[in-house]
mmCIF file of C-alpha atoms in Angstrom:
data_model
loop_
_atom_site.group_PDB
_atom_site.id
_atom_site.type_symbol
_atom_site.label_atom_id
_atom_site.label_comp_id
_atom_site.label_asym_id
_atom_site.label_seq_id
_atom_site.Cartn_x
_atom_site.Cartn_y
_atom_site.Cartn_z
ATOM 1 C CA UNK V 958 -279.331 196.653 -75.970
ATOM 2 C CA UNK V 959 -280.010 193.828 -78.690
ATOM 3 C CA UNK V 960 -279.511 190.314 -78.423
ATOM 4 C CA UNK V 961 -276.489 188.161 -80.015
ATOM 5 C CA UNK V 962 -278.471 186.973 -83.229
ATOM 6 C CA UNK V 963 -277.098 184.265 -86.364
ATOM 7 C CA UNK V 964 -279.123 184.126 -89.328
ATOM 8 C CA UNK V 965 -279.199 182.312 -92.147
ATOM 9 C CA UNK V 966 -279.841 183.528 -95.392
ATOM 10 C CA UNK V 967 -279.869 181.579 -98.666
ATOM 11 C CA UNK V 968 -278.761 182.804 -101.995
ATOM 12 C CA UNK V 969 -278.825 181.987 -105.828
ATOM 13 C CA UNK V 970 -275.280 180.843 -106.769
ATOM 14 C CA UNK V 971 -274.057 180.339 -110.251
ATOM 15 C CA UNK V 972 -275.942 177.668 -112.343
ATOM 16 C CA UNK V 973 -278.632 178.276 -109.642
ATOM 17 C CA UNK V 974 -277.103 176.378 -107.187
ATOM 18 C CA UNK V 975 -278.257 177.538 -103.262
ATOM 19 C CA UNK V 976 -275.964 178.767 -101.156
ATOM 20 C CA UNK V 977 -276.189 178.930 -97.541
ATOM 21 C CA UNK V 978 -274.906 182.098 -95.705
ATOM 22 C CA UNK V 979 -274.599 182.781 -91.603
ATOM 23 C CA UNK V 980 -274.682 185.898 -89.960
ATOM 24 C CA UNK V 981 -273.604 186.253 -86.787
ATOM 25 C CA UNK V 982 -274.125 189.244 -84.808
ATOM 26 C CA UNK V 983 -273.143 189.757 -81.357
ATOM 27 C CA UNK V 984 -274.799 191.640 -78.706
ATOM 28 C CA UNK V 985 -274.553 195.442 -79.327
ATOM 29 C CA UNK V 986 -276.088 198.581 -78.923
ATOM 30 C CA UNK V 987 -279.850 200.194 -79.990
ATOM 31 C CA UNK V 988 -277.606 201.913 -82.152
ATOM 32 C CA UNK V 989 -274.128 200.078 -82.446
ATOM 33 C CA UNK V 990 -272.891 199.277 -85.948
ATOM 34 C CA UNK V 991 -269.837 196.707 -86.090
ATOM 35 C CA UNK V 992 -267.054 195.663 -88.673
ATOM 36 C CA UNK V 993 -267.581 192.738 -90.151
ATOM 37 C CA UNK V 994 -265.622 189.321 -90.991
ATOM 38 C CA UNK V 995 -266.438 187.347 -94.195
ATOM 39 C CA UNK V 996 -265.361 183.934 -94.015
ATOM 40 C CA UNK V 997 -265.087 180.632 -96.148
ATOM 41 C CA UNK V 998 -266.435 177.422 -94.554
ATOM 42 C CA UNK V 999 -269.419 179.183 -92.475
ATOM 43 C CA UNK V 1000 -270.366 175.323 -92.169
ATOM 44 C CA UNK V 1001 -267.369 175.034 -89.772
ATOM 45 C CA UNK V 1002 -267.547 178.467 -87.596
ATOM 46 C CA UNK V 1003 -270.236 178.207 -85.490
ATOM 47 C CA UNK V 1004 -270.882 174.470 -83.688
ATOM 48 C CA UNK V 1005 -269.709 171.573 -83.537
ATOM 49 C CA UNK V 1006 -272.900 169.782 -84.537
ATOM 50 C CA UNK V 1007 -273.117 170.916 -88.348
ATOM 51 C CA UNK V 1008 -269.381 170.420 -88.670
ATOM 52 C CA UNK V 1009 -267.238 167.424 -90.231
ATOM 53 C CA UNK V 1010 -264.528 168.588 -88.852
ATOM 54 C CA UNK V 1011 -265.304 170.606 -85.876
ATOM 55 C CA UNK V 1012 -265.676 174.502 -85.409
ATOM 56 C CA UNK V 1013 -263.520 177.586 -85.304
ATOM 57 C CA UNK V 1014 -265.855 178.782 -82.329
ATOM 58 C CA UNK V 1015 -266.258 182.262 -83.615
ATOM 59 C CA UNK V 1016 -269.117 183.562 -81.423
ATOM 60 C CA UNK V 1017 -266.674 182.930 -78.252
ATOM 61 C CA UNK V 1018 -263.561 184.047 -79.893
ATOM 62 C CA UNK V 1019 -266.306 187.532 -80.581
ATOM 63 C CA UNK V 1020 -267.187 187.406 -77.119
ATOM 64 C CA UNK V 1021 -263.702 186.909 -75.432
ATOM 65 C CA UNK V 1022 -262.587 190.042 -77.507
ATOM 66 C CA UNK V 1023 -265.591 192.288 -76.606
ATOM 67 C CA UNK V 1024 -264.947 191.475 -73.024
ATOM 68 C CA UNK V 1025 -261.037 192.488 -73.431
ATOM 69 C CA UNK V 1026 -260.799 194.989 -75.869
ATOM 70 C CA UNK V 1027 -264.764 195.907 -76.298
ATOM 71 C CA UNK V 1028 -264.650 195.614 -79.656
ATOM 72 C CA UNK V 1029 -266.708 193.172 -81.357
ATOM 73 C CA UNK V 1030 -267.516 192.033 -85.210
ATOM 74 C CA UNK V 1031 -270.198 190.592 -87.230
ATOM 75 C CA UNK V 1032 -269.135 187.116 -88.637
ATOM 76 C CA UNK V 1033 -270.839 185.892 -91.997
ATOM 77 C CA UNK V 1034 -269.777 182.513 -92.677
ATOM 78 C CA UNK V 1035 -270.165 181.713 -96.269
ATOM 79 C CA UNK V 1036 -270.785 178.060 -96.638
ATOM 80 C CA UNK V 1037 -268.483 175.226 -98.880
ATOM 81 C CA UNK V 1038 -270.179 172.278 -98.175
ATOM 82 C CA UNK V 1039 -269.769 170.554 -101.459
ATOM 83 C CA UNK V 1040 -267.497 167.576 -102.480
ATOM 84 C CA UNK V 1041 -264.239 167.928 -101.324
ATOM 85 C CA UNK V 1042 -262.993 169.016 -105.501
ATOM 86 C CA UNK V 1043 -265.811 171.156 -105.562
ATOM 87 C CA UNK V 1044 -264.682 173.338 -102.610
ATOM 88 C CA UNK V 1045 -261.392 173.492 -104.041
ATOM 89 C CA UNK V 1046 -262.073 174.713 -107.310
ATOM 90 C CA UNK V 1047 -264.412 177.101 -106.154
ATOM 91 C CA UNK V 1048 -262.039 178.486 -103.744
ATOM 92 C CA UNK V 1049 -258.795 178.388 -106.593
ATOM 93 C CA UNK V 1050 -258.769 181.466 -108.629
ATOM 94 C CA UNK V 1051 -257.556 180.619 -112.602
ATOM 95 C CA UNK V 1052 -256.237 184.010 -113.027
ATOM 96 C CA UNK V 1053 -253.212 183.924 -110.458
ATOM 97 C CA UNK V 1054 -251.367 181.401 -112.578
ATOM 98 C CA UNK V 1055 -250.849 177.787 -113.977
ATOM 99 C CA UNK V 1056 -251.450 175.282 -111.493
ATOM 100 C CA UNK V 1057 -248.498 172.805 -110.018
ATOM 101 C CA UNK V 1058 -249.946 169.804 -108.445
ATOM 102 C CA UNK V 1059 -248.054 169.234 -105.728
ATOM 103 C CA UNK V 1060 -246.768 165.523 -105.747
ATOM 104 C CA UNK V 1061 -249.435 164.205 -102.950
ATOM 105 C CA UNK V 1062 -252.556 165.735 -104.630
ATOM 106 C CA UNK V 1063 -254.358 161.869 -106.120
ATOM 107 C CA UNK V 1064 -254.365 161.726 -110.125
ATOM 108 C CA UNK V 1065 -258.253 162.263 -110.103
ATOM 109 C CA UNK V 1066 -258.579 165.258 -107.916
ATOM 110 C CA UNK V 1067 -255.750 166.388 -110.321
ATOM 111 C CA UNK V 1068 -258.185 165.730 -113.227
ATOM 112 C CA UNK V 1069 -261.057 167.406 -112.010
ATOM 113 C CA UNK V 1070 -259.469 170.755 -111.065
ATOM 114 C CA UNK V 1071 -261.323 173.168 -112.740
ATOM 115 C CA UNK V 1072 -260.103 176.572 -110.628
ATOM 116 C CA UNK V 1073 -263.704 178.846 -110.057
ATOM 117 C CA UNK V 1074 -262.376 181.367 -107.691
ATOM 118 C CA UNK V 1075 -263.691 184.352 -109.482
ATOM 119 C CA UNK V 1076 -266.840 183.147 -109.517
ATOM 120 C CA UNK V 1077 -266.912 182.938 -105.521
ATOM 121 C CA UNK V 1078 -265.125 186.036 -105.396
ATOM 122 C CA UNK V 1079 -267.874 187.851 -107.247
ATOM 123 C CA UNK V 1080 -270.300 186.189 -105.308
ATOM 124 C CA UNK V 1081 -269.160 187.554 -102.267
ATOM 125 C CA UNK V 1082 -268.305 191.231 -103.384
ATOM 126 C CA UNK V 1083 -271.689 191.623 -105.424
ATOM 127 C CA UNK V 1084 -274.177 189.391 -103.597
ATOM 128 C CA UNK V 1085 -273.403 188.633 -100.170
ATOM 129 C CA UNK V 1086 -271.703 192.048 -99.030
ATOM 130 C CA UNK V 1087 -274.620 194.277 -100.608
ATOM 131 C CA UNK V 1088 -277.050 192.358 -98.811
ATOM 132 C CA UNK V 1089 -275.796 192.016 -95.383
ATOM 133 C CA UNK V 1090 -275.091 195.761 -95.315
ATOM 134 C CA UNK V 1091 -278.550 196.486 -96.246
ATOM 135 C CA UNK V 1092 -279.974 194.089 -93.058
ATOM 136 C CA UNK V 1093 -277.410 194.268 -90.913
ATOM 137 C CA UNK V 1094 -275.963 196.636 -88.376
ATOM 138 C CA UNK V 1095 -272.501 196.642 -90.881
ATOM 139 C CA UNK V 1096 -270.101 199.806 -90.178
ATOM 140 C CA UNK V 1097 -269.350 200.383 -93.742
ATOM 141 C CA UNK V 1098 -266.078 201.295 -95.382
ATOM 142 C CA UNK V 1099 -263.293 199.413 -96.346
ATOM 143 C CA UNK V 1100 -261.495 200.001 -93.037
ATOM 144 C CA UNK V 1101 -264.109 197.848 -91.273
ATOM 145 C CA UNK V 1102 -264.052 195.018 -93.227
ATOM 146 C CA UNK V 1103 -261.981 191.443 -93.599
ATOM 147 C CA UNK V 1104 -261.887 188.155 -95.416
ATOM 148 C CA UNK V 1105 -260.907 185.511 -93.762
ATOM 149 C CA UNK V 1106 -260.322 181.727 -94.381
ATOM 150 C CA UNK V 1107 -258.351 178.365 -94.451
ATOM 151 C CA UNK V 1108 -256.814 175.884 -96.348
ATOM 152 C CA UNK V 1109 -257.756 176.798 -100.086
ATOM 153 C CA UNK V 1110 -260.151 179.451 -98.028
ATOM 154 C CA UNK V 1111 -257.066 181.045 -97.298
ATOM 155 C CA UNK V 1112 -255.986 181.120 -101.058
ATOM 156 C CA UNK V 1113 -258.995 182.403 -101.623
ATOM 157 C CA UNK V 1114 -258.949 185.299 -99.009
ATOM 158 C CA UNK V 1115 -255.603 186.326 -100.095
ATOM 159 C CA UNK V 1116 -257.203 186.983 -103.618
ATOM 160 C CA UNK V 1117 -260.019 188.449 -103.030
ATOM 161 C CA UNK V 1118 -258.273 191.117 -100.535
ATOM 162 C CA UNK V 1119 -255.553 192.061 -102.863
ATOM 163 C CA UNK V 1120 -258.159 192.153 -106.052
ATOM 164 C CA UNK V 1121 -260.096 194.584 -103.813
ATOM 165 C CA UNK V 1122 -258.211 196.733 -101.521
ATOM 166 C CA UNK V 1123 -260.831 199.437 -101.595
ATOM 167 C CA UNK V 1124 -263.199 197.089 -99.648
ATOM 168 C CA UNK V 1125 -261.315 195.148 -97.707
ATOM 169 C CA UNK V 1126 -259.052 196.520 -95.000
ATOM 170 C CA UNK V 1127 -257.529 192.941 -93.529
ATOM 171 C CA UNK V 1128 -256.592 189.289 -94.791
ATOM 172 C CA UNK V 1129 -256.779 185.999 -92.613
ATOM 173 C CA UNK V 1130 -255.139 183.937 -94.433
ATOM 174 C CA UNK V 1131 -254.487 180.331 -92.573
ATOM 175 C CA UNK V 1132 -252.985 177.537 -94.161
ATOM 176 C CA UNK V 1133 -252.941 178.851 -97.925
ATOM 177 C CA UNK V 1134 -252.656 176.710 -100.880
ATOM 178 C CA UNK V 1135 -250.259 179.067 -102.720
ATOM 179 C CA UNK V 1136 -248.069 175.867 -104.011
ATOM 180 C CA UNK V 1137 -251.040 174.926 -106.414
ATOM 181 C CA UNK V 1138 -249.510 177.336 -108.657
ATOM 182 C CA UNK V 1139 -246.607 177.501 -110.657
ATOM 183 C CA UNK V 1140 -243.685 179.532 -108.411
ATOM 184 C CA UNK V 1141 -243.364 182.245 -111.311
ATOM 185 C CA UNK V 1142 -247.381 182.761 -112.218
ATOM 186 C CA UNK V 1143 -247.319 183.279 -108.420
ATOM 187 C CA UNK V 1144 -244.822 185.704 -107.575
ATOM 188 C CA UNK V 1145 -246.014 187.816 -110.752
ATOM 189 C CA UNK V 1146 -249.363 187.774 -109.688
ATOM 190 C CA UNK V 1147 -248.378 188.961 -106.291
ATOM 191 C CA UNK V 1148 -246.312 191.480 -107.348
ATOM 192 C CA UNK V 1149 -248.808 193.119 -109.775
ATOM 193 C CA UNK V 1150 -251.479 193.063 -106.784
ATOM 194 C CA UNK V 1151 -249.207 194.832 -104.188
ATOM 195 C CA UNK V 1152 -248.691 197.988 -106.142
ATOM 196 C CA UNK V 1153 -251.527 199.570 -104.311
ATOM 197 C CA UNK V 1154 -252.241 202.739 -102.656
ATOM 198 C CA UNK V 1155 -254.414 200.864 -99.822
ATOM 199 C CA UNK V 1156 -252.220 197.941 -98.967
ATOM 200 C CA UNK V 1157 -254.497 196.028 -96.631
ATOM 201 C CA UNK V 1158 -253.527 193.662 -93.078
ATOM 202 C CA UNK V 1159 -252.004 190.680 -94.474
ATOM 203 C CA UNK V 1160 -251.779 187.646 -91.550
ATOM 204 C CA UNK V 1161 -250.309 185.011 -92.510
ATOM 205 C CA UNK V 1162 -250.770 182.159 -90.741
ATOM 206 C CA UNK V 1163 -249.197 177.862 -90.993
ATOM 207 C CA UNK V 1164 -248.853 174.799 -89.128
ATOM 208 C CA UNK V 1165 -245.712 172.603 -89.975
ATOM 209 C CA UNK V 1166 -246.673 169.325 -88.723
ATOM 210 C CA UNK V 1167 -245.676 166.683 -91.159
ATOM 211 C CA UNK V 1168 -247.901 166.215 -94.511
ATOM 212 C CA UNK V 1169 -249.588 168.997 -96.394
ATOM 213 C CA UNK V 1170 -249.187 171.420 -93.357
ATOM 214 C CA UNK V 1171 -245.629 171.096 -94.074
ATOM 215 C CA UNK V 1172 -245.750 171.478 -97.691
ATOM 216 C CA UNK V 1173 -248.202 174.719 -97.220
ATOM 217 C CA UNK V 1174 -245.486 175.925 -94.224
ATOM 218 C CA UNK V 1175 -242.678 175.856 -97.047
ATOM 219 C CA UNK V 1176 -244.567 178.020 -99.461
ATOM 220 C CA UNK V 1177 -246.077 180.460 -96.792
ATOM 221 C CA UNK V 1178 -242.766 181.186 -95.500
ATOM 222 C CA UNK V 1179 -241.093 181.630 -98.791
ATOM 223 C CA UNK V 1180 -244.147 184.071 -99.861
ATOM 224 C CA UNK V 1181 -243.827 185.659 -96.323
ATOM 225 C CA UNK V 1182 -240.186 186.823 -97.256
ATOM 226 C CA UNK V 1183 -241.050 187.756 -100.381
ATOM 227 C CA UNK V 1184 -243.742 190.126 -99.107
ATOM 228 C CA UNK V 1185 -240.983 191.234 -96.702
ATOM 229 C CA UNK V 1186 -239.102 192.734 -99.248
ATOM 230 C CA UNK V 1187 -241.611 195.077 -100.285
ATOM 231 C CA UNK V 1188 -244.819 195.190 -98.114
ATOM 232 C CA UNK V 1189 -245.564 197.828 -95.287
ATOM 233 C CA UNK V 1190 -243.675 196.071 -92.153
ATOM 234 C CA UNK V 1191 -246.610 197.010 -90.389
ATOM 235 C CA UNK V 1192 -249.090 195.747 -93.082
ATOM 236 C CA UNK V 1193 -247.859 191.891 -92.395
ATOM 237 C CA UNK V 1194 -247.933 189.302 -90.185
ATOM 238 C CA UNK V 1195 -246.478 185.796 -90.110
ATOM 239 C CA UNK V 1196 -247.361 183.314 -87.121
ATOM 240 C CA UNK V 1197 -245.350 179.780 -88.216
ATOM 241 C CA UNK V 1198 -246.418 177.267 -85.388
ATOM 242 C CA UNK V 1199 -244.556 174.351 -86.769
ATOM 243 C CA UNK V 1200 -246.106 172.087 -84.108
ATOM 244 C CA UNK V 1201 -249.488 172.312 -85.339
ATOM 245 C CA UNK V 1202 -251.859 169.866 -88.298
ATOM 246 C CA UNK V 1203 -254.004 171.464 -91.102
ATOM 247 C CA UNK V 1204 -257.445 171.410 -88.916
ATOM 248 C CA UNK V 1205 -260.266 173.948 -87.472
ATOM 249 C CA UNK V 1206 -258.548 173.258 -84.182
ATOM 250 C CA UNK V 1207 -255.445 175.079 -84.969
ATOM 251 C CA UNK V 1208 -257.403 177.504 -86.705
ATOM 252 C CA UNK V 1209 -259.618 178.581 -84.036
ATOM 253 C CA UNK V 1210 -256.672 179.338 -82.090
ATOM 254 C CA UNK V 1211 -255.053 181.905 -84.572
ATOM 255 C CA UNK V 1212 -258.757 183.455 -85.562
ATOM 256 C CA UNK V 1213 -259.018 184.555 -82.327
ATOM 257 C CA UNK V 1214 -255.669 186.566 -82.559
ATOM 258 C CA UNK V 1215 -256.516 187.698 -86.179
ATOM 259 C CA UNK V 1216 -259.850 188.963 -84.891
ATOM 260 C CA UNK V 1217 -257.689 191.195 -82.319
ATOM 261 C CA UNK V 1218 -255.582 192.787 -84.829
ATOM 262 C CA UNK V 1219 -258.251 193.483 -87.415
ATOM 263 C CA UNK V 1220 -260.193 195.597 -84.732
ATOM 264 C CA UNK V 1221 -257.006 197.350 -83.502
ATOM 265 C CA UNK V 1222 -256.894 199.218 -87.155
ATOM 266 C CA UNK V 1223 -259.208 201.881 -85.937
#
């Protein structure tokens, strides 16, 4: 039996920037390999200590599921530690659409949008994945593995999956920024991306507590239904707690739930 271990790793990011990645593995077998979870925001999945914001506690939401289920996955927590524009635009693809800015987003943050998300999305199909499944105990194959995120992590989870069904088997995708694009570019985009062979796990998850949360809960619901109307029923998910803020706190509580359902594929 082998220790729970979490790693960090560094790697060259575009314009040689260094980015920080975290591996968690939980305590398995001499010769266990595990599905895996990649996930935006690694700085806020682990402790409280390194977070702003506070932490998604994904080594006890791992451990709570091996001990019901006893399943378990590998968590690799990609960090986006950067100015609050600079995680945005690295986590908002250009190619899904124009962007809207919705009425609350400040003229400045407006002015510094410059959407990136293909360049993180590359960065964690050709760099991060290769390597972790080289040092880690990684079951391979598309059907053991899922993106997850929040916020414009969610966005960019929702992208990445549906750009690469033959890797990815499941979506988290909490909180989503979907209304930074215009409603057309969006539903075209989606539309194009569903016609798919593979259609992955799609959970879909929003708050609805007054402020952005709200704004995001509109959109996610309207996408939901439009999904609806021609996704798998048993490909999609919606969980709408209306009560709950845009924050890891809320989050936590639906990872753990995602985490379930990803590991009851197979």
């Amino acid at each position: 039996m082998k220790n729970e271990e979490l790693t960090t790793l560094k790697f060259s990011y575009p314009e040689g920037q260094e980015r920080t990645v975290r591996v968690y593995v939980p305590a398995h077998g001499d010769d266990e390999t595990l599905p895996v979870i990649y996930m935006t925001d690694g700085q806020n999945l682990f402790e409280d200590e390194i977070s702003s914001f506070g932490s998604w506690h994904t080594r006890e939401a791992v451990a709570a599921e091996r001990k019901s289920s006893g399943k378990a996955a590998i968590i690799v927590g990609i960090f986006n530690d950067g100015s609050p524009v600079q995680r945005t635009n690295e986590l908002t693809p250009a190619s899904i659409g124009k962007l809207a800015f919705p009425p609350e987003m400040p003229e400045e943050a407006r002015r510094l949008m410059d959407p990136q998300g293909e360049s993180f999305d590359d960065f964690v199909v050709n760099t991060v994945m290769p390597a972790v499944e080289e040092r880690f105990p990684v079951k391979k194959g598309s059907e053991n593995t899922a993106f997850c995120g929040s916020s414009s992590g969610g966005l960019q989870s929702f992208f990445t999956v549906l750009s690469h069904p033959d890797k990815f088997a499941a979506a988290g995708v909490f909180s989503p920024c979907f209304m930074l694009y215009e409603g057309a570019d969006f539903a075209g985009w989606l539309h194009e991306k569903i016609k798919t062979e593979q259609p992955p796990y799609l959970y879909l998850y929003s708050g609805g507590a007054e402020g952005l949360e709200q704004v995001i809960c509109l959109v996610t619901d309207m996408t939901s239904k439009m999904l609806s109307s021609c996704y798998p029923a048993d490909k999609l998910k919606t969980v709408i707690k209306r009560e709950q803020e845009h924050c890891e706190a809320a989050w936590e509580t639906v990872f753990a739930d995602f985490l379930h359902d990803f590991l009851s594929l197979n």
